[in-house]
Amino acid sequence: MRPTTMISRLTWSTLACGCIGLGTAGLVVPLLPTTPFLLVAAWAAPKGSPRLARWLWEHPHLGPTLHAWREQRAVPRRAKRLAWGLLASSWLVLWLSGAPLPVLALTAALFCGVGTFLLLRPDATRAPAMEERELVN
């Protein structure tokens, strides 16, 4: 294997592992989101390590969120609520800390856009493909 290929695979694997770690920490740390990190890990892992990608997609706790996104473009309801709460509290901290009006306006617009996107995503449900995988396993 060429050195540049090895470096590229190492870089993608490192990004995937870092995002898996942050996403896993987000399962227990209330202010750390899980889903975005898992989506980045699912995107980066196949470029660095097909074995890591397979592990991630088949993981009993992390895999269902990824499958819900891929198959339904859905986000778990709990993740939506948490995201809206974090967006609102982040904006409130900016306001209470005396951020300039343009910063408040820009972040409010950005946060409303992100929040609206999340609200428009369906809630994750058990897809038939997910049930089939459970029957096979």
mmCIF file of N, CA and C in Angstrom:
data_model
loop_
_atom_site.group_PDB
_atom_site.id
_atom_site.type_symbol
_atom_site.label_atom_id
_atom_site.label_comp_id
_atom_site.label_asym_id
_atom_site.label_seq_id
_atom_site.Cartn_x
_atom_site.Cartn_y
_atom_site.Cartn_z
ATOM 1 N N MET A 1 0.840 -1.171 0.000
ATOM 2 C CA MET A 1 0.000 0.000 0.000
ATOM 3 C C MET A 1 0.892 1.243 0.000
ATOM 4 N N ARG A 2 0.524 2.228 -0.814
ATOM 5 C CA ARG A 2 1.320 3.457 -0.909
ATOM 6 C C ARG A 2 1.208 4.268 0.383
ATOM 7 N N PRO A 3 2.272 5.013 0.732
ATOM 8 C CA PRO A 3 2.242 5.812 1.954
ATOM 9 C C PRO A 3 1.104 6.832 1.975
ATOM 10 N N THR A 4 0.803 7.460 0.829
ATOM 11 C CA THR A 4 -0.282 8.453 0.826
ATOM 12 C C THR A 4 -1.626 7.787 1.084
ATOM 13 N N THR A 5 -1.805 6.580 0.581
ATOM 14 C CA THR A 5 -3.046 5.850 0.833
ATOM 15 C C THR A 5 -3.157 5.489 2.306
ATOM 16 N N MET A 6 -2.033 5.071 2.890
ATOM 17 C CA MET A 6 -2.041 4.734 4.315
ATOM 18 C C MET A 6 -2.364 5.950 5.166
ATOM 19 N N ILE A 7 -1.796 7.099 4.821
ATOM 20 C CA ILE A 7 -2.062 8.326 5.580
ATOM 21 C C ILE A 7 -3.525 8.724 5.431
ATOM 22 N N SER A 8 -4.047 8.620 4.220
ATOM 23 C CA SER A 8 -5.448 8.961 3.983
ATOM 24 C C SER A 8 -6.376 8.043 4.787
ATOM 25 N N ARG A 9 -6.119 6.751 4.752
ATOM 26 C CA ARG A 9 -6.952 5.811 5.515
ATOM 27 C C ARG A 9 -6.837 6.058 7.007
ATOM 28 N N LEU A 10 -5.633 6.364 7.475
ATOM 29 C CA LEU A 10 -5.436 6.661 8.889
ATOM 30 C C LEU A 10 -6.209 7.925 9.288
ATOM 31 N N THR A 11 -6.181 8.943 8.426
ATOM 32 C CA THR A 11 -6.898 10.185 8.705
ATOM 33 C C THR A 11 -8.401 9.933 8.798
ATOM 34 N N TRP A 12 -8.964 9.207 7.820
ATOM 35 C CA TRP A 12 -10.395 8.910 7.842
ATOM 36 C C TRP A 12 -10.757 8.053 9.054
ATOM 37 N N SER A 13 -9.917 7.075 9.372
ATOM 38 C CA SER A 13 -10.184 6.210 10.530
ATOM 39 C C SER A 13 -10.123 6.998 11.829
ATOM 40 N N THR A 14 -9.174 7.912 11.918
ATOM 41 C CA THR A 14 -9.047 8.740 13.121
ATOM 42 C C THR A 14 -10.270 9.635 13.288
ATOM 43 N N LEU A 15 -10.717 10.237 12.186
ATOM 44 C CA LEU A 15 -11.927 11.066 12.242
ATOM 45 C C LEU A 15 -13.123 10.225 12.677
ATOM 46 N N ALA A 16 -13.269 9.041 12.085
ATOM 47 C CA ALA A 16 -14.394 8.167 12.441
ATOM 48 C C ALA A 16 -14.333 7.754 13.908
ATOM 49 N N CYS A 17 -13.162 7.353 14.375
ATOM 50 C CA CYS A 17 -13.027 6.931 15.776
ATOM 51 C C CYS A 17 -13.289 8.087 16.740
ATOM 52 N N GLY A 18 -12.780 9.259 16.403
ATOM 53 C CA GLY A 18 -13.031 10.425 17.250
ATOM 54 C C GLY A 18 -14.508 10.752 17.338
ATOM 55 N N CYS A 19 -15.188 10.683 16.201
ATOM 56 C CA CYS A 19 -16.627 10.965 16.195
ATOM 57 C C CYS A 19 -17.423 9.875 16.907
ATOM 58 N N ILE A 20 -16.983 8.626 16.778
ATOM 59 C CA ILE A 20 -17.637 7.549 17.512
ATOM 60 C C ILE A 20 -17.480 7.784 19.015
ATOM 61 N N GLY A 21 -16.276 8.176 19.417
ATOM 62 C CA GLY A 21 -16.045 8.466 20.837
ATOM 63 C C GLY A 21 -16.914 9.605 21.340
ATOM 64 N N LEU A 22 -16.982 10.696 20.573
ATOM 65 C CA LEU A 22 -17.818 11.828 20.990
ATOM 66 C C LEU A 22 -19.298 11.459 20.976
ATOM 67 N N GLY A 23 -19.710 10.698 19.956
ATOM 68 C CA GLY A 23 -21.105 10.269 19.894
ATOM 69 C C GLY A 23 -21.473 9.336 21.035
ATOM 70 N N THR A 24 -20.561 8.451 21.379
ATOM 71 C CA THR A 24 -20.793 7.539 22.494
ATOM 72 C C THR A 24 -20.857 8.309 23.810
ATOM 73 N N ALA A 25 -19.976 9.282 23.970
ATOM 74 C CA ALA A 25 -20.023 10.114 25.176
ATOM 75 C C ALA A 25 -21.350 10.862 25.244
ATOM 76 N N GLY A 26 -21.887 11.230 24.082
ATOM 77 C CA GLY A 26 -23.160 11.934 24.043
ATOM 78 C C GLY A 26 -24.331 11.101 24.545
ATOM 79 N N LEU A 27 -24.159 9.779 24.595
ATOM 80 C CA LEU A 27 -25.215 8.931 25.140
ATOM 81 C C LEU A 27 -25.404 9.157 26.635
ATOM 82 N N VAL A 28 -24.332 9.577 27.314
ATOM 83 C CA VAL A 28 -24.418 9.749 28.765
ATOM 84 C C VAL A 28 -24.206 11.198 29.216
ATOM 85 N N VAL A 29 -23.569 12.021 28.392
ATOM 86 C CA VAL A 29 -23.348 13.428 28.741
ATOM 87 C C VAL A 29 -24.504 14.236 28.167
ATOM 88 N N PRO A 30 -25.281 14.890 29.027
ATOM 89 C CA PRO A 30 -26.505 15.527 28.562
ATOM 90 C C PRO A 30 -26.311 16.626 27.512
ATOM 91 N N LEU A 31 -25.245 17.361 27.523
ATOM 92 C CA LEU A 31 -25.090 18.489 26.615
ATOM 93 C C LEU A 31 -24.334 18.156 25.331
ATOM 94 N N LEU A 32 -23.986 16.905 25.138
ATOM 95 C CA LEU A 32 -23.223 16.499 23.964
ATOM 96 C C LEU A 32 -24.128 15.702 23.026
ATOM 97 N N PRO A 33 -24.352 16.196 21.797
ATOM 98 C CA PRO A 33 -25.254 15.476 20.891
ATOM 99 C C PRO A 33 -24.611 14.198 20.350
ATOM 100 N N THR A 34 -25.416 13.200 20.146
ATOM 101 C CA THR A 34 -24.922 11.918 19.653
ATOM 102 C C THR A 34 -25.055 11.801 18.140
ATOM 103 N N THR A 35 -26.229 12.104 17.635
ATOM 104 C CA THR A 35 -26.551 11.839 16.231
ATOM 105 C C THR A 35 -25.597 12.488 15.237
ATOM 106 N N PRO A 36 -25.279 13.787 15.355
ATOM 107 C CA PRO A 36 -24.382 14.375 14.348
ATOM 108 C C PRO A 36 -23.010 13.704 14.299
ATOM 109 N N PHE A 37 -22.481 13.356 15.453
ATOM 110 C CA PHE A 37 -21.174 12.693 15.486
ATOM 111 C C PHE A 37 -21.247 11.303 14.850
ATOM 112 N N LEU A 38 -22.341 10.607 15.095
ATOM 113 C CA LEU A 38 -22.485 9.283 14.489
ATOM 114 C C LEU A 38 -22.627 9.377 12.977
ATOM 115 N N LEU A 39 -23.322 10.397 12.495
ATOM 116 C CA LEU A 39 -23.463 10.560 11.055
ATOM 117 C C LEU A 39 -22.121 10.852 10.392
ATOM 118 N N VAL A 40 -21.305 11.682 11.035
ATOM 119 C CA VAL A 40 -19.971 11.961 10.492
ATOM 120 C C VAL A 40 -19.117 10.692 10.535
ATOM 121 N N ALA A 41 -19.213 9.940 11.620
ATOM 122 C CA ALA A 41 -18.450 8.686 11.725
ATOM 123 C C ALA A 41 -18.884 7.699 10.644
ATOM 124 N N ALA A 42 -20.185 7.618 10.403
ATOM 125 C CA ALA A 42 -20.684 6.699 9.370
ATOM 126 C C ALA A 42 -20.228 7.126 7.981
ATOM 127 N N TRP A 43 -20.031 8.405 7.789
ATOM 128 C CA TRP A 43 -19.547 8.918 6.507
ATOM 129 C C TRP A 43 -18.044 8.664 6.346
ATOM 130 N N ALA A 44 -17.287 8.840 7.421
ATOM 131 C CA ALA A 44 -15.824 8.731 7.342
ATOM 132 C C ALA A 44 -15.316 7.294 7.442
ATOM 133 N N ALA A 45 -15.986 6.465 8.206
ATOM 134 C CA ALA A 45 -15.478 5.111 8.476
ATOM 135 C C ALA A 45 -15.224 4.274 7.221
ATOM 136 N N PRO A 46 -16.136 4.227 6.250
ATOM 137 C CA PRO A 46 -15.853 3.388 5.080
ATOM 138 C C PRO A 46 -14.627 3.837 4.290
ATOM 139 N N LYS A 47 -14.290 5.110 4.362
ATOM 140 C CA LYS A 47 -13.122 5.628 3.650
ATOM 141 C C LYS A 47 -11.820 5.190 4.324
ATOM 142 N N GLY A 48 -11.899 4.906 5.619
ATOM 143 C CA GLY A 48 -10.695 4.536 6.349
ATOM 144 C C GLY A 48 -10.614 3.064 6.697
ATOM 145 N N SER A 49 -11.757 2.490 7.057
ATOM 146 C CA SER A 49 -11.740 1.096 7.499
ATOM 147 C C SER A 49 -13.123 0.471 7.290
ATOM 148 N N PRO A 50 -13.263 -0.374 6.285
ATOM 149 C CA PRO A 50 -14.544 -1.047 6.093
ATOM 150 C C PRO A 50 -14.961 -1.870 7.313
ATOM 151 N N ARG A 51 -13.991 -2.417 8.012
ATOM 152 C CA ARG A 51 -14.307 -3.194 9.214
ATOM 153 C C ARG A 51 -14.912 -2.304 10.301
ATOM 154 N N LEU A 52 -14.367 -1.113 10.482
ATOM 155 C CA LEU A 52 -14.907 -0.157 11.445
ATOM 156 C C LEU A 52 -16.314 0.273 11.027
ATOM 157 N N ALA A 53 -16.512 0.514 9.742
ATOM 158 C CA ALA A 53 -17.831 0.906 9.239
ATOM 159 C C ALA A 53 -18.856 -0.192 9.514
ATOM 160 N N ARG A 54 -18.488 -1.420 9.247
ATOM 161 C CA ARG A 54 -19.395 -2.542 9.489
ATOM 162 C C ARG A 54 -19.735 -2.644 10.974
ATOM 163 N N TRP A 55 -18.745 -2.504 11.825
ATOM 164 C CA TRP A 55 -18.977 -2.553 13.273
ATOM 165 C C TRP A 55 -19.954 -1.461 13.695
ATOM 166 N N LEU A 56 -19.750 -0.261 13.172
ATOM 167 C CA LEU A 56 -20.598 0.871 13.538
ATOM 168 C C LEU A 56 -22.047 0.629 13.116
ATOM 169 N N TRP A 57 -22.251 0.198 11.878
ATOM 170 C CA TRP A 57 -23.609 -0.011 11.367
ATOM 171 C C TRP A 57 -24.310 -1.183 12.040
ATOM 172 N N GLU A 58 -23.545 -2.160 12.528
ATOM 173 C CA GLU A 58 -24.144 -3.328 13.172
ATOM 174 C C GLU A 58 -24.188 -3.215 14.695
ATOM 175 N N HIS A 59 -23.676 -2.135 15.251
ATOM 176 C CA HIS A 59 -23.653 -1.961 16.702
ATOM 177 C C HIS A 59 -25.080 -1.913 17.244
ATOM 178 N N PRO A 60 -25.355 -2.625 18.344
ATOM 179 C CA PRO A 60 -26.736 -2.679 18.850
ATOM 180 C C PRO A 60 -27.271 -1.340 19.368
ATOM 181 N N HIS A 61 -26.409 -0.449 19.822
ATOM 182 C CA HIS A 61 -26.886 0.840 20.354
ATOM 183 C C HIS A 61 -26.706 1.989 19.362
ATOM 184 N N LEU A 62 -25.649 1.976 18.602
ATOM 185 C CA LEU A 62 -25.367 3.075 17.683
ATOM 186 C C LEU A 62 -25.999 2.857 16.309
ATOM 187 N N GLY A 63 -26.057 1.620 15.873
ATOM 188 C CA GLY A 63 -26.563 1.293 14.553
ATOM 189 C C GLY A 63 -27.995 1.733 14.276
ATOM 190 N N PRO A 64 -28.940 1.544 15.203
ATOM 191 C CA PRO A 64 -30.321 1.923 14.907
ATOM 192 C C PRO A 64 -30.505 3.407 14.549
ATOM 193 N N THR A 65 -29.755 4.290 15.177
ATOM 194 C CA THR A 65 -29.855 5.709 14.833
ATOM 195 C C THR A 65 -29.375 5.943 13.412
ATOM 196 N N LEU A 66 -28.293 5.285 13.037
ATOM 197 C CA LEU A 66 -27.774 5.426 11.673
ATOM 198 C C LEU A 66 -28.739 4.850 10.646
ATOM 199 N N HIS A 67 -29.306 3.702 10.956
ATOM 200 C CA HIS A 67 -30.259 3.093 10.029
ATOM 201 C C HIS A 67 -31.512 3.952 9.896
ATOM 202 N N ALA A 68 -31.962 4.549 10.992
ATOM 203 C CA ALA A 68 -33.138 5.424 10.928
ATOM 204 C C ALA A 68 -32.865 6.601 10.002
ATOM 205 N N TRP A 69 -31.667 7.151 10.071
ATOM 206 C CA TRP A 69 -31.334 8.277 9.193
ATOM 207 C C TRP A 69 -31.243 7.819 7.737
ATOM 208 N N ARG A 70 -30.525 6.726 7.502
ATOM 209 C CA ARG A 70 -30.328 6.270 6.125
ATOM 210 C C ARG A 70 -31.635 5.820 5.478
ATOM 211 N N GLU A 71 -32.462 5.099 6.218
ATOM 212 C CA GLU A 71 -33.656 4.515 5.634
ATOM 213 C C GLU A 71 -34.869 5.437 5.669
ATOM 214 N N GLN A 72 -34.942 6.333 6.650
ATOM 215 C CA GLN A 72 -36.134 7.165 6.819
ATOM 216 C C GLN A 72 -35.829 8.659 6.857
ATOM 217 N N ARG A 73 -34.538 9.027 6.867
ATOM 218 C CA ARG A 73 -34.132 10.414 7.090
ATOM 219 C C ARG A 73 -34.793 10.936 8.369
ATOM 220 N N ALA A 74 -34.793 10.074 9.378
ATOM 221 C CA ALA A 74 -35.482 10.353 10.632
ATOM 222 C C ALA A 74 -34.487 10.607 11.759
ATOM 223 N N VAL A 75 -34.936 11.391 12.726
ATOM 224 C CA VAL A 75 -34.145 11.705 13.914
ATOM 225 C C VAL A 75 -34.983 11.307 15.128
ATOM 226 N N PRO A 76 -34.380 10.626 16.106
ATOM 227 C CA PRO A 76 -35.153 10.248 17.294
ATOM 228 C C PRO A 76 -35.758 11.474 17.984
ATOM 229 N N ARG A 77 -36.961 11.320 18.486
ATOM 230 C CA ARG A 77 -37.673 12.427 19.143
ATOM 231 C C ARG A 77 -36.862 12.998 20.306
ATOM 232 N N ARG A 78 -36.233 12.126 21.065
ATOM 233 C CA ARG A 78 -35.417 12.590 22.203
ATOM 234 C C ARG A 78 -34.294 13.511 21.727
ATOM 235 N N ALA A 79 -33.672 13.156 20.600
ATOM 236 C CA ALA A 79 -32.589 13.983 20.054
ATOM 237 C C ALA A 79 -33.121 15.343 19.597
ATOM 238 N N LYS A 80 -34.317 15.353 19.033
ATOM 239 C CA LYS A 80 -34.912 16.630 18.617
ATOM 240 C C LYS A 80 -35.153 17.536 19.819
ATOM 241 N N ARG A 81 -35.741 16.970 20.854
ATOM 242 C CA ARG A 81 -36.019 17.767 22.069
ATOM 243 C C ARG A 81 -34.726 18.305 22.678
ATOM 244 N N LEU A 82 -33.737 17.442 22.763
ATOM 245 C CA LEU A 82 -32.462 17.853 23.328
ATOM 246 C C LEU A 82 -31.830 18.955 22.492
ATOM 247 N N ALA A 83 -31.875 18.821 21.180
ATOM 248 C CA ALA A 83 -31.293 19.831 20.300
ATOM 249 C C ALA A 83 -31.995 21.174 20.479
ATOM 250 N N TRP A 84 -33.323 21.164 20.507
ATOM 251 C CA TRP A 84 -34.054 22.423 20.694
ATOM 252 C C TRP A 84 -33.718 23.047 22.053
ATOM 253 N N GLY A 85 -33.632 22.230 23.077
ATOM 254 C CA GLY A 85 -33.279 22.749 24.401
ATOM 255 C C GLY A 85 -31.885 23.360 24.423
ATOM 256 N N LEU A 86 -30.938 22.693 23.770
ATOM 257 C CA LEU A 86 -29.572 23.205 23.731
ATOM 258 C C LEU A 86 -29.476 24.479 22.881
ATOM 259 N N LEU A 87 -30.206 24.526 21.776
ATOM 260 C CA LEU A 87 -30.204 25.740 20.953
ATOM 261 C C LEU A 87 -30.760 26.916 21.744
ATOM 262 N N ALA A 88 -31.875 26.690 22.420
ATOM 263 C CA ALA A 88 -32.496 27.772 23.192
ATOM 264 C C ALA A 88 -31.602 28.214 24.346
ATOM 265 N N SER A 89 -31.020 27.267 25.058
ATOM 266 C CA SER A 89 -30.168 27.639 26.190
ATOM 267 C C SER A 89 -28.878 28.319 25.715
ATOM 268 N N SER A 90 -28.357 27.899 24.582
ATOM 269 C CA SER A 90 -27.157 28.548 24.042
ATOM 270 C C SER A 90 -27.449 29.999 23.670
ATOM 271 N N TRP A 91 -28.598 30.220 23.025
ATOM 272 C CA TRP A 91 -28.963 31.586 22.657
ATOM 273 C C TRP A 91 -29.196 32.427 23.904
ATOM 274 N N LEU A 92 -29.819 31.836 24.920
ATOM 275 C CA LEU A 92 -30.065 32.549 26.174
ATOM 276 C C LEU A 92 -28.749 32.951 26.843
ATOM 277 N N VAL A 93 -27.767 32.081 26.818
ATOM 278 C CA VAL A 93 -26.452 32.404 27.382
ATOM 279 C C VAL A 93 -25.827 33.579 26.623
ATOM 280 N N LEU A 94 -25.940 33.550 25.300
ATOM 281 C CA LEU A 94 -25.419 34.677 24.509
ATOM 282 C C LEU A 94 -26.105 35.983 24.898
ATOM 283 N N TRP A 95 -27.411 35.936 25.028
ATOM 284 C CA TRP A 95 -28.183 37.134 25.370
ATOM 285 C C TRP A 95 -27.815 37.648 26.762
ATOM 286 N N LEU A 96 -27.749 36.724 27.735
ATOM 287 C CA LEU A 96 -27.425 37.117 29.109
ATOM 288 C C LEU A 96 -25.990 37.621 29.243
ATOM 289 N N SER A 97 -25.104 37.153 28.373
ATOM 290 C CA SER A 97 -23.708 37.601 28.446
ATOM 291 C C SER A 97 -23.494 38.927 27.715
ATOM 292 N N GLY A 98 -24.563 39.468 27.135
ATOM 293 C CA GLY A 98 -24.460 40.787 26.501
ATOM 294 C C GLY A 98 -23.876 40.768 25.104
ATOM 295 N N ALA A 99 -24.132 39.708 24.356
ATOM 296 C CA ALA A 99 -23.636 39.641 22.976
ATOM 297 C C ALA A 99 -24.262 40.764 22.154
ATOM 298 N N PRO A 100 -23.530 41.291 21.179
ATOM 299 C CA PRO A 100 -24.073 42.363 20.338
ATOM 300 C C PRO A 100 -25.318 41.908 19.573
ATOM 301 N N LEU A 101 -26.173 42.861 19.260
ATOM 302 C CA LEU A 101 -27.428 42.568 18.577
ATOM 303 C C LEU A 101 -27.235 41.811 17.253
ATOM 304 N N PRO A 102 -26.252 42.181 16.417
ATOM 305 C CA PRO A 102 -26.075 41.399 15.180
ATOM 306 C C PRO A 102 -25.743 39.924 15.438
ATOM 307 N N VAL A 103 -24.967 39.661 16.475
ATOM 308 C CA VAL A 103 -24.628 38.275 16.831
ATOM 309 C C VAL A 103 -25.883 37.544 17.281
ATOM 310 N N LEU A 104 -26.686 38.201 18.107
ATOM 311 C CA LEU A 104 -27.931 37.586 18.577
ATOM 312 C C LEU A 104 -28.870 37.293 17.410
ATOM 313 N N ALA A 105 -28.979 38.249 16.497
ATOM 314 C CA ALA A 105 -29.875 38.066 15.353
ATOM 315 C C ALA A 105 -29.379 36.937 14.450
ATOM 316 N N LEU A 106 -28.083 36.913 14.173
ATOM 317 C CA LEU A 106 -27.528 35.874 13.303
ATOM 318 C C LEU A 106 -27.667 34.484 13.920
ATOM 319 N N THR A 107 -27.336 34.373 15.191
ATOM 320 C CA THR A 107 -27.454 33.060 15.841
ATOM 321 C C THR A 107 -28.920 32.646 15.978
ATOM 322 N N ALA A 108 -29.813 33.588 16.233
ATOM 323 C CA ALA A 108 -31.241 33.244 16.299
ATOM 324 C C ALA A 108 -31.712 32.690 14.960
ATOM 325 N N ALA A 109 -31.310 33.338 13.870
ATOM 326 C CA ALA A 109 -31.705 32.855 12.538
ATOM 327 C C ALA A 109 -31.115 31.474 12.266
ATOM 328 N N LEU A 110 -29.840 31.297 12.593
ATOM 329 C CA LEU A 110 -29.184 30.003 12.387
ATOM 330 C C LEU A 110 -29.844 28.921 13.231
ATOM 331 N N PHE A 111 -30.059 29.201 14.506
ATOM 332 C CA PHE A 111 -30.656 28.219 15.405
ATOM 333 C C PHE A 111 -32.081 27.874 14.982
ATOM 334 N N CYS A 112 -32.837 28.861 14.528
ATOM 335 C CA CYS A 112 -34.203 28.592 14.060
ATOM 336 C C CYS A 112 -34.172 27.722 12.802
ATOM 337 N N GLY A 113 -33.202 27.962 11.941
ATOM 338 C CA GLY A 113 -33.061 27.127 10.749
ATOM 339 C C GLY A 113 -32.749 25.685 11.102
ATOM 340 N N VAL A 114 -31.806 25.493 12.007
ATOM 341 C CA VAL A 114 -31.439 24.135 12.433
ATOM 342 C C VAL A 114 -32.621 23.474 13.136
ATOM 343 N N GLY A 115 -33.269 24.211 14.018
ATOM 344 C CA GLY A 115 -34.419 23.666 14.743
ATOM 345 C C GLY A 115 -35.562 23.297 13.817
ATOM 346 N N THR A 116 -35.815 24.139 12.828
ATOM 347 C CA THR A 116 -36.881 23.853 11.855
ATOM 348 C C THR A 116 -36.540 22.601 11.048
ATOM 349 N N PHE A 117 -35.289 22.492 10.626
ATOM 350 C CA PHE A 117 -34.866 21.291 9.905
ATOM 351 C C PHE A 117 -35.145 20.043 10.737
ATOM 352 N N LEU A 118 -34.795 20.094 12.023
ATOM 353 C CA LEU A 118 -35.022 18.938 12.892
ATOM 354 C C LEU A 118 -36.510 18.637 13.048
ATOM 355 N N LEU A 119 -37.306 19.692 13.209
ATOM 356 C CA LEU A 119 -38.747 19.471 13.364
ATOM 357 C C LEU A 119 -39.373 18.858 12.118
ATOM 358 N N LEU A 120 -38.818 19.173 10.960
ATOM 359 C CA LEU A 120 -39.362 18.652 9.716
ATOM 360 C C LEU A 120 -38.931 17.210 9.432
ATOM 361 N N ARG A 121 -37.946 16.715 10.164
ATOM 362 C CA ARG A 121 -37.528 15.318 10.017
ATOM 363 C C ARG A 121 -38.560 14.450 10.732
ATOM 364 N N PRO A 122 -38.892 13.297 10.158
ATOM 365 C CA PRO A 122 -39.812 12.404 10.870
ATOM 366 C C PRO A 122 -39.149 11.825 12.113
ATOM 367 N N ASP A 123 -39.990 11.397 13.044
ATOM 368 C CA ASP A 123 -39.459 10.701 14.220
ATOM 369 C C ASP A 123 -39.005 9.309 13.790
ATOM 370 N N ALA A 124 -37.911 8.864 14.359
ATOM 371 C CA ALA A 124 -37.384 7.541 14.023
ATOM 372 C C ALA A 124 -38.355 6.473 14.515
ATOM 373 N N THR A 125 -38.696 5.555 13.631
ATOM 374 C CA THR A 125 -39.539 4.416 13.985
ATOM 375 C C THR A 125 -38.798 3.154 13.586
ATOM 376 N N ARG A 126 -39.329 2.066 13.995
ATOM 377 C CA ARG A 126 -38.711 0.789 13.635
ATOM 378 C C ARG A 126 -39.069 0.482 12.197
ATOM 379 N N ALA A 127 -38.095 0.577 11.334
ATOM 380 C CA ALA A 127 -38.316 0.316 9.911
ATOM 381 C C ALA A 127 -38.374 -1.191 9.666
ATOM 382 N N PRO A 128 -39.086 -1.621 8.627
ATOM 383 C CA PRO A 128 -39.119 -3.055 8.310
ATOM 384 C C PRO A 128 -37.729 -3.646 8.123
ATOM 385 N N ALA A 129 -36.818 -2.891 7.488
ATOM 386 C CA ALA A 129 -35.465 -3.411 7.280
ATOM 387 C C ALA A 129 -34.774 -3.659 8.615
ATOM 388 N N MET A 130 -35.027 -2.802 9.615
ATOM 389 C CA MET A 130 -34.417 -2.989 10.927
ATOM 390 C C MET A 130 -34.978 -4.252 11.579
ATOM 391 N N GLU A 131 -36.295 -4.506 11.428
ATOM 392 C CA GLU A 131 -36.896 -5.688 12.012
ATOM 393 C C GLU A 131 -36.359 -6.949 11.344
ATOM 394 N N GLU A 132 -36.137 -6.898 10.020
ATOM 395 C CA GLU A 132 -35.591 -8.048 9.311
ATOM 396 C C GLU A 132 -34.206 -8.390 9.838
ATOM 397 N N ARG A 133 -33.383 -7.370 10.089
ATOM 398 C CA ARG A 133 -32.030 -7.609 10.606
ATOM 399 C C ARG A 133 -32.096 -8.309 11.958
ATOM 400 N N GLU A 134 -33.074 -7.903 12.790
ATOM 401 C CA GLU A 134 -33.182 -8.536 14.107
ATOM 402 C C GLU A 134 -33.604 -9.995 13.986
ATOM 403 N N LEU A 135 -34.473 -10.304 13.025
ATOM 404 C CA LEU A 135 -34.901 -11.680 12.846
ATOM 405 C C LEU A 135 -33.751 -12.567 12.378
ATOM 406 N N VAL A 136 -32.867 -12.001 11.543
ATOM 407 C CA VAL A 136 -31.719 -12.762 11.027
ATOM 408 C C VAL A 136 -30.713 -12.998 12.139
ATOM 409 N N ASN A 137 -30.521 -12.006 13.012
ATOM 410 C CA ASN A 137 -29.505 -12.139 14.076
ATOM 411 C C ASN A 137 -29.983 -12.976 15.168
#
